Every structure is written in structure tokens, then in C-alpha cells.
mmCIF file of C-alpha atoms in Angstrom:
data_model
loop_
_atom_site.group_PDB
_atom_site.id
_atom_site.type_symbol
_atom_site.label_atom_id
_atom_site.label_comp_id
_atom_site.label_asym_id
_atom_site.label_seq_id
_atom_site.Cartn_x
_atom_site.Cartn_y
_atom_site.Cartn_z
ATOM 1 C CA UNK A 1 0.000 0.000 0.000
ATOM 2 C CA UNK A 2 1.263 3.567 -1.171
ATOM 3 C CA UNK A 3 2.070 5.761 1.729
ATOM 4 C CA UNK A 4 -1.362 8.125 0.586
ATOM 5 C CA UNK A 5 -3.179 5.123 0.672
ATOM 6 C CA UNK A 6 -2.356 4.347 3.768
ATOM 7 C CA UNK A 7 -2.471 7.492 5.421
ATOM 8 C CA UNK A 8 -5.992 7.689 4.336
ATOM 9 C CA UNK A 9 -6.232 4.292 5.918
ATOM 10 C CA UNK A 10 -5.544 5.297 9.124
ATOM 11 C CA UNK A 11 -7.410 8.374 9.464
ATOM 12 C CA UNK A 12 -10.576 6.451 8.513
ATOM 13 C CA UNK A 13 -9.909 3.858 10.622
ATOM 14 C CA UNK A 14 -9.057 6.368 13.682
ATOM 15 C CA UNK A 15 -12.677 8.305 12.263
ATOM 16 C CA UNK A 16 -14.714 4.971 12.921
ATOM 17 C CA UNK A 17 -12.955 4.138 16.258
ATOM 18 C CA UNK A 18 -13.725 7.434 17.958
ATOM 19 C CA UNK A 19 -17.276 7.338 16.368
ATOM 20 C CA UNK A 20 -17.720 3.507 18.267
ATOM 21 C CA UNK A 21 -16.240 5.369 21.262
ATOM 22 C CA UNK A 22 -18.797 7.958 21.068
ATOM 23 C CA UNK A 23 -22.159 5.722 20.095
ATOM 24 C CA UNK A 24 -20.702 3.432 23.417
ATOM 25 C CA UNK A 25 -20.362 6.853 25.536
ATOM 26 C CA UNK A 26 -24.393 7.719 24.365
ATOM 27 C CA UNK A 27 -25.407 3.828 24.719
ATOM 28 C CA UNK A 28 -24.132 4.138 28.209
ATOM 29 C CA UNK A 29 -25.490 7.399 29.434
ATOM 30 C CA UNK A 30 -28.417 7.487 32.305
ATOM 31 C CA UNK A 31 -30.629 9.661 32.792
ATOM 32 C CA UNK A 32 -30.762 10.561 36.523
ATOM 33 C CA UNK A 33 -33.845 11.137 38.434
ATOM 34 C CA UNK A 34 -35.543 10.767 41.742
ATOM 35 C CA UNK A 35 -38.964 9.125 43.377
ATOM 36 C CA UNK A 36 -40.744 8.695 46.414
ATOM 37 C CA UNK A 37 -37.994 9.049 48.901
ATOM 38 C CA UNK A 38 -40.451 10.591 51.585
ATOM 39 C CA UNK A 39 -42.885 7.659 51.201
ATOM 40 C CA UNK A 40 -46.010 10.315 51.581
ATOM 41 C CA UNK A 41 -46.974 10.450 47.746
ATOM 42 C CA UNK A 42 -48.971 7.675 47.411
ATOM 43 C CA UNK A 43 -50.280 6.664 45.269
ATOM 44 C CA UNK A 44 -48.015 8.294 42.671
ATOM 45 C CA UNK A 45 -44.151 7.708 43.886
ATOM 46 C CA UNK A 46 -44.731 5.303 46.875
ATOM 47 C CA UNK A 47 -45.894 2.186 47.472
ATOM 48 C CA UNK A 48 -49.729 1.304 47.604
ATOM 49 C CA UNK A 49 -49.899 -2.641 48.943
ATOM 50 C CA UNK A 50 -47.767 -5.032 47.596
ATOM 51 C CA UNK A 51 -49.281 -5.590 44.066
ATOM 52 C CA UNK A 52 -48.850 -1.626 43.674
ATOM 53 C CA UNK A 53 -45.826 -0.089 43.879
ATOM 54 C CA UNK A 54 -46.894 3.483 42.545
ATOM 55 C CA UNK A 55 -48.484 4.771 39.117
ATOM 56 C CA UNK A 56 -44.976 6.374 38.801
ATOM 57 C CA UNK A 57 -42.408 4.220 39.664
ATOM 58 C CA UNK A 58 -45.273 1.390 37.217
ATOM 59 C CA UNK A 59 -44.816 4.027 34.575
ATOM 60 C CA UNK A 60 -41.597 5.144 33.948
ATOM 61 C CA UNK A 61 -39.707 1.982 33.140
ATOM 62 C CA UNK A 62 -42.106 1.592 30.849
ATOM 63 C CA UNK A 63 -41.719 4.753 28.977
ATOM 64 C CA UNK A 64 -38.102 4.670 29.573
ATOM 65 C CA UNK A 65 -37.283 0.790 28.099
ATOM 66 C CA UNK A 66 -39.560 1.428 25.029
ATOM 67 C CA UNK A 67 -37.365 4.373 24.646
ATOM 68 C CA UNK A 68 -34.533 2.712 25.071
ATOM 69 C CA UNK A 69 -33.218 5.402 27.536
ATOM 70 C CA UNK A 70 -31.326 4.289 30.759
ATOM 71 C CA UNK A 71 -32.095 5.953 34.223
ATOM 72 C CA UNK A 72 -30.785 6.354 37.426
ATOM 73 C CA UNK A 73 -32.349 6.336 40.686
ATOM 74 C CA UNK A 74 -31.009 9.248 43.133
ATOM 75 C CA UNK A 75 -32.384 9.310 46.290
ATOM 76 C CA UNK A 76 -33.164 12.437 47.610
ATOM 77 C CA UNK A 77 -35.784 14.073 50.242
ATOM 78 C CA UNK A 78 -38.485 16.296 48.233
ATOM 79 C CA UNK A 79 -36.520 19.570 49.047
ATOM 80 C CA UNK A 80 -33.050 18.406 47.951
ATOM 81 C CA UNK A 81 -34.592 16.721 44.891
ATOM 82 C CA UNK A 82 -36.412 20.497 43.562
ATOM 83 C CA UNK A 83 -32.963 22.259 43.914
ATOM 84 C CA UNK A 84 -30.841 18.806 42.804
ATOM 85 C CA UNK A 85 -33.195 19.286 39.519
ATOM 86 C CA UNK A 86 -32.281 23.362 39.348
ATOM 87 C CA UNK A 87 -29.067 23.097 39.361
ATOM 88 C CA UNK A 88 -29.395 20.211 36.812
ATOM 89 C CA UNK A 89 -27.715 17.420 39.063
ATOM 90 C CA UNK A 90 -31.298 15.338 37.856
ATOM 91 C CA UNK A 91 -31.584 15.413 34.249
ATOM 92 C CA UNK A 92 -35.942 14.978 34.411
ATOM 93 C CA UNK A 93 -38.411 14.083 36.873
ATOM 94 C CA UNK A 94 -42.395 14.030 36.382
ATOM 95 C CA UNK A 95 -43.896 17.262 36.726
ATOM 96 C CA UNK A 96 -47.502 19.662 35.485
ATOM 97 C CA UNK A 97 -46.854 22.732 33.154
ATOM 98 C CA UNK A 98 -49.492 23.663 35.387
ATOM 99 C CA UNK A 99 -47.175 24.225 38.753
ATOM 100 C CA UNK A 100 -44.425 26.215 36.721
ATOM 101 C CA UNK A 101 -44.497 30.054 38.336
ATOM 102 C CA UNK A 102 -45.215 32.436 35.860
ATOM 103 C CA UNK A 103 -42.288 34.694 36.924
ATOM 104 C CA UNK A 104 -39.981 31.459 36.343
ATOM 105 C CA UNK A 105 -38.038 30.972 33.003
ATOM 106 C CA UNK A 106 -38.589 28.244 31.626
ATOM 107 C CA UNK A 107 -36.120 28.018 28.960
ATOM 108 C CA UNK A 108 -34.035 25.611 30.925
ATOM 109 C CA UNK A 109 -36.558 22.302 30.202
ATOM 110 C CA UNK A 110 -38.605 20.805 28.153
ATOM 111 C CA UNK A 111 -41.769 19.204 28.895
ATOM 112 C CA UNK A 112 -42.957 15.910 26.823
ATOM 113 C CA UNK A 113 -46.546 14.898 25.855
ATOM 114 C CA UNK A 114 -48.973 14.652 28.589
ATOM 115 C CA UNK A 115 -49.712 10.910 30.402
ATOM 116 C CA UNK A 116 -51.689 11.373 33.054
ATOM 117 C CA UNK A 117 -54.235 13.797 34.365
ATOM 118 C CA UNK A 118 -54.327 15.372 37.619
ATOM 119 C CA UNK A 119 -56.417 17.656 39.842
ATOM 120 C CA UNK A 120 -55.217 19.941 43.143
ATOM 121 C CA UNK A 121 -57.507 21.061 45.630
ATOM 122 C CA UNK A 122 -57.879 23.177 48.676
ATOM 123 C CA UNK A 123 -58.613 20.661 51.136
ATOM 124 C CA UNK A 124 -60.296 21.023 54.560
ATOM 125 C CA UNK A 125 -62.265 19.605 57.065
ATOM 126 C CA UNK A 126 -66.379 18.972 56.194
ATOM 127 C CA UNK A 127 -67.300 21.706 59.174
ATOM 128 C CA UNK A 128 -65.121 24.381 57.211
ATOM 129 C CA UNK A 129 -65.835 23.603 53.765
ATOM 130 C CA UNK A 130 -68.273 26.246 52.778
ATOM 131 C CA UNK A 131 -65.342 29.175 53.423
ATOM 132 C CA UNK A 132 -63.180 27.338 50.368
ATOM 133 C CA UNK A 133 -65.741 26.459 47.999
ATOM 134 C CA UNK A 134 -63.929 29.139 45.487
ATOM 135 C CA UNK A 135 -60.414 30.004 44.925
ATOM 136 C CA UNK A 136 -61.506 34.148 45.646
ATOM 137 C CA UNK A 137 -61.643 32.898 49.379
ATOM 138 C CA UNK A 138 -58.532 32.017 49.835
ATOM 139 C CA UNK A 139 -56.246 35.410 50.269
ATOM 140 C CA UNK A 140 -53.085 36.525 51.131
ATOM 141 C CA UNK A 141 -53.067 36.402 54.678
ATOM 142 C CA UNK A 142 -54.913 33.150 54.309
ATOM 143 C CA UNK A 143 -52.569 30.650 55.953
ATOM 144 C CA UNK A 144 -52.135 26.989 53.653
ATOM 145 C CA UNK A 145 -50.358 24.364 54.351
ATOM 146 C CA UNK A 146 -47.791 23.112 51.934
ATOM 147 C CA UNK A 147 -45.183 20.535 51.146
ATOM 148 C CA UNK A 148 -41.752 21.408 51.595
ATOM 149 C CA UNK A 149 -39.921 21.455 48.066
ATOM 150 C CA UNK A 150 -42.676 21.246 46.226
ATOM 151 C CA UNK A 151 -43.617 24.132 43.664
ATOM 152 C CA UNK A 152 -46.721 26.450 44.208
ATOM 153 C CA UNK A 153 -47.325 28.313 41.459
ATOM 154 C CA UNK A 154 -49.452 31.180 43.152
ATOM 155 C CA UNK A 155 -47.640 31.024 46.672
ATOM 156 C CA UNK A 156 -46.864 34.803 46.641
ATOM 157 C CA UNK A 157 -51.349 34.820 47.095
ATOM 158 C CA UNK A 158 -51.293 33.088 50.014
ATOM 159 C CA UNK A 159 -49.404 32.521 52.878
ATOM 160 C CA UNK A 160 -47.591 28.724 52.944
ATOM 161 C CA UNK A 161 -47.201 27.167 55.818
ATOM 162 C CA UNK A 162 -44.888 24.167 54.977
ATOM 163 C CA UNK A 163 -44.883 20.413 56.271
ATOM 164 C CA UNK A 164 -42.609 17.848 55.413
ATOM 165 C CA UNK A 165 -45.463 15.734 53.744
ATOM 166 C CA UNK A 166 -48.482 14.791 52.638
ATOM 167 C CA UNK A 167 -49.250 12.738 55.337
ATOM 168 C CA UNK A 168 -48.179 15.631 58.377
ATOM 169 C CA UNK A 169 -50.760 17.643 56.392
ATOM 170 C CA UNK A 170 -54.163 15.588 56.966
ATOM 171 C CA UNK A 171 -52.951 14.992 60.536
ATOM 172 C CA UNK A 172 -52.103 18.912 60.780
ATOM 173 C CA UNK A 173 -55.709 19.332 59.664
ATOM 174 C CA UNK A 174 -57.200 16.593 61.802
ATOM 175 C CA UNK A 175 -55.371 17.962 64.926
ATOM 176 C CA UNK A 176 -56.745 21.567 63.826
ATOM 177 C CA UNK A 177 -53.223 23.181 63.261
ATOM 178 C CA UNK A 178 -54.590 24.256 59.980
ATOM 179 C CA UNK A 179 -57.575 25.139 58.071
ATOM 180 C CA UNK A 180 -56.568 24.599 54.543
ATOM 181 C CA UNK A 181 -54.429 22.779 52.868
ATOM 182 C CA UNK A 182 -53.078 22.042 49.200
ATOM 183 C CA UNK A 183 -53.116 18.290 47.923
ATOM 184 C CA UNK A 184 -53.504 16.357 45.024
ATOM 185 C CA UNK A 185 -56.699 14.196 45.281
ATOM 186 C CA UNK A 186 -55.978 10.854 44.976
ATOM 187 C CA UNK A 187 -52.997 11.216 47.349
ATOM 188 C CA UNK A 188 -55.440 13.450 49.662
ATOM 189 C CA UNK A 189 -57.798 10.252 49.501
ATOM 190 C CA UNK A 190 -55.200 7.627 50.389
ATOM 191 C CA UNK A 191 -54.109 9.871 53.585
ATOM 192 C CA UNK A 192 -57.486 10.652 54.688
ATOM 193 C CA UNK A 193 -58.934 7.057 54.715
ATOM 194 C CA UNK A 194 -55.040 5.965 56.467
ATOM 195 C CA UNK A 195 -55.889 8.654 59.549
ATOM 196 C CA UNK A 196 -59.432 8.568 59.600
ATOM 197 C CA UNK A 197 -59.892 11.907 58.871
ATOM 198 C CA UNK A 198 -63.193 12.440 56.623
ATOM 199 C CA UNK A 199 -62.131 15.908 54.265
ATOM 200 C CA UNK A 200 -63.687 18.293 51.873
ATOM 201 C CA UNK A 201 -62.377 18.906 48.317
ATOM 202 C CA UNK A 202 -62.446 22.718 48.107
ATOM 203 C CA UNK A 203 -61.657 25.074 45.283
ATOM 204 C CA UNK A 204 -59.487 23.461 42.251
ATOM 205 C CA UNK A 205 -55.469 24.538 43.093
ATOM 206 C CA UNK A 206 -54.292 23.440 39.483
ATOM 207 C CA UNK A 207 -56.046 20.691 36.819
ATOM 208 C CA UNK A 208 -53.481 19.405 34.539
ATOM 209 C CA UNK A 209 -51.423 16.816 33.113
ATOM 210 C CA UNK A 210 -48.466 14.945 34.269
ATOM 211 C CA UNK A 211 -45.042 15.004 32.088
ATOM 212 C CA UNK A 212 -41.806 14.443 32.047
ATOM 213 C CA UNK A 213 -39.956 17.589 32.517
ATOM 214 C CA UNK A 214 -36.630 17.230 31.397
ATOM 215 C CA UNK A 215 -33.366 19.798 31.385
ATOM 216 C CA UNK A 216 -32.802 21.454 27.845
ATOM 217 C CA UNK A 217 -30.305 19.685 27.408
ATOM 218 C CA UNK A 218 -32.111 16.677 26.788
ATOM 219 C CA UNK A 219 -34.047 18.108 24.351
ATOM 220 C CA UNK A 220 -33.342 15.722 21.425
ATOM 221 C CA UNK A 221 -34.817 13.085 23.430
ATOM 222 C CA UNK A 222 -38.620 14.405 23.537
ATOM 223 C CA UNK A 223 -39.530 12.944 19.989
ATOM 224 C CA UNK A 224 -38.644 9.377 21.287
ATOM 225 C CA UNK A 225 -40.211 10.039 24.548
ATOM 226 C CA UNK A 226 -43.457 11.169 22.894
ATOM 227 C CA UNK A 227 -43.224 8.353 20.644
ATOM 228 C CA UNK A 228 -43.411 6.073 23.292
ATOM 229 C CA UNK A 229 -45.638 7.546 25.315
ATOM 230 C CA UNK A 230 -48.362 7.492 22.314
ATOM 231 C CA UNK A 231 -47.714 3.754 21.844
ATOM 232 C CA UNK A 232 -48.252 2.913 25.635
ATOM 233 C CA UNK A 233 -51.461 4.820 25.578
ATOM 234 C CA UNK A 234 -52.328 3.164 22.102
ATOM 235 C CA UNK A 235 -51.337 0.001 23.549
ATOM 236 C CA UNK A 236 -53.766 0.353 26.795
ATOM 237 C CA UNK A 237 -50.604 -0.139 29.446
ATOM 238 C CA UNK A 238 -51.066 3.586 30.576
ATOM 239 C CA UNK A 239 -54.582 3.053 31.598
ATOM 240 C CA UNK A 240 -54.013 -0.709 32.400
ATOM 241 C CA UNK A 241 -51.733 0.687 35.342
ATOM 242 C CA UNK A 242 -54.274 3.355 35.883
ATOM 243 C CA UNK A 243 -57.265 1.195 36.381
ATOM 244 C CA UNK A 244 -55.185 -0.680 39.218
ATOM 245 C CA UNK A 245 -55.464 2.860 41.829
ATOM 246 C CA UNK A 246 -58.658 3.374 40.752
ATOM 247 C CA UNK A 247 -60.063 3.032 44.221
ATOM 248 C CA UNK A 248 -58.329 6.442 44.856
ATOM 249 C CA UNK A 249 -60.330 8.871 42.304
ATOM 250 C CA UNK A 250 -63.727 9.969 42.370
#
């Protein structure tokens, strides 16, 4: 072989190897995330019974292997998680368009296609419901009780009182430390029948849709998410795991 010929040789053959190098670097990458670490959001990131693990944690390896995407499991409490997914130390984690701030740019993710609905309320006790019927009751010295790291869209109209979970807030309200309180329903539902405590659904806090919120970074990756997400739902396996917490909607 002339020396050209070879030359050419090697540079091809140096082309292909760092191109294998760089498919095996993409092939190996994870996607990092975190669930249920507080055990408190059931039925979504925690544990139900045996037989139910959570409509997440049923979910995303779902979406995930028939996108062929890798993950990793970080586990972090519900405060360090929000400002571990800032910072962009978790590259997604399942969130609602419908809880991002208005005042907060949101050029730094992406949000796939809907897969599940879900519905926030102002919850309270029976004997108080009719003063949260409607959201114009609740006003900025009205006191609410929150999560602690989770994201309240409108908390500069109220004033949040924070707990460290769902479950500390239906005890808060049975023990009459608060009035009000902000929860998703089904996982308002599972607490309240746990304790014992019989609650009111008030005023709608947000109605939306669950996604995957991913960093910008990741952008590339929301056709094959979407993709996927369609075929599960055309499939029937989003609302086959659905149907199994069923006893927790309306």
C-alpha cells in the first residue's frame, strides 16, 4: 500500500474508532432522576400494597425501556430533589406545566406529551368547607399548608405554611393546626382514609397533566419520549396501570 493510501487508511480507521467510542459513551449514558424518597406520595411515587408499587415508579420503566433510555435512581428528600433538579444534578423528573411560576423561566426544560391527568384542591375539614368552595376565598393572609420542596405556582397569594409531607398535612388538619391545605386528590384520599380523617375537596389549586420535565439539554430526546408515550397509551398499558389505583379517584 502507497504511503497516501495508507495514510488515508488510518485516518478512517481512527474516524470509525472514535465514532464507536462515542455511540458506546451515548449507549451508556443514564438519565438521573428521583422518586418517592419521603414515602407520603402515594399513590403516585410510593408504594400502595404489595401488588402496587406506585403509578410512577409502574410508569416510567415503561416509557423509559420502550425508549430505550437508561435511568438512574437518586435518592433524595423532596426539598433536595427540587434544587438537585435546578441546578441540573437530575436530568428529568415528572412534573404539570401547570405548577411552573409564571415569573420562572422556563427556557431551561422541556416538557414531553402529557400521560396522566391530575387535579389539586384546597382541602379542609367537612365543618369548614363552605369558606373554600372558590379560589376568591382564599387570600393573602390566608394561611395553607404546603409541602416542603414542592412548587406552588401562586404562593406569593397566600401565605404557605410548609410540612414535610403529605401525610403531616391531613394529621395537621385533623389535629386543627390548619384550616386549609393544598393536595392532590388521589394522594389526599389515600391519607385521609389511612388517619381517619373524613375531608372536603375545596376550590381546584391546578387541573393538569403529568409530564416528564426534562433539562434542555435533553431536548433531542422528547420525539422518542413522545413516541413512546403514544404507543403505551395506544397500547392500553397507561390506563391498564391506571385502572389498578382506581379506588383512589372519584
Amino acid at each position: 500500500m502507497d504511503p497516501v493510501k495508507r495514510r488515508i487508511y488510518r485516518i478512517l480507521v481512527k474516524m470509525l474508532l472514535l465514532s464507536l467510542a462515542s455511540s458506546a459513551c451515548i449507549a451508556k449514558e443514564s438519565l438521573r432522576y428521583n422518586l418517592g424518597t419521603s414515602g407520603s406520595s402515594i399513590p403516585y411515587e410510593n408504594a400502595v400494597d404489595s401488588l402496587r408499587p406506585g403509578i410512577m415508579v409502574e410508569l416510567l420503566p415503561l416509557i423509559m425501556d420502550t425508549a430505550g433510555f437508561k435511568t438512574e435512581k437518586v435518592m433524595l428528600s423532596t426539598k433536595r430533589a427540587a434544587q438537585a433538579f435546578r441546578n441540573g444534578a437530575l436530568d428529568f423528573d415528572f412534573f404539570s406545566p401547570e405548577w411552573v411560576p409564571s415569573n420562572e423561566a422556563n427556557g431551561n426544560f422541556v416538557f414531553t406529551d402529557p400521560i396522566i391527568d391530575v387535579t389539586e384542591y384546597f382541602i379542609t375539614l367537612p365543618e369548614n368547607a363552605d369558606r373554600y368552595r372558590t379560589r376568591n376565598r382564599i387570600r393573602k393572609d390566608s394561611i395553607v399548608g404546603t409541602v416542603e420542596g414542592y412548587v406552588y405556582f401562586d404562593a406569593d397569594t397566600f401565605t404557605p405554611l410548609a410540612f414535610q409531607s403529605e401525610s403531616d398535612l391531613i394529621l395537621a388538619l385533623r389535629n386543627q393546626r390548619i384550616e386549609v391545605v393544598i393536595m392532590e386528590e388521589a394522594v389526599a384520599r389515600y391519607w385521609s382514609a389511612k388517619h381517619g380523617v373524613e375531608i372536603s375537596l375545596g376550590a381546584i389549586h391546578t387541573k393538569g397533566s403529568l409530564a416528564l420535565r426534562l433539562h434542555s439539554r435533553h431536548k433531542d430526546k422528547i420525539t422518542v419520549l413522545n413516541n413512546a408515550i403514544q404507543k403505551l397509551r395506544a397500547e392500553g398499558k397507561i390506563q391498564s396501570i391506571l385502572d389498578k389505583y382506581a379506588d383512589f379517584s372519584v
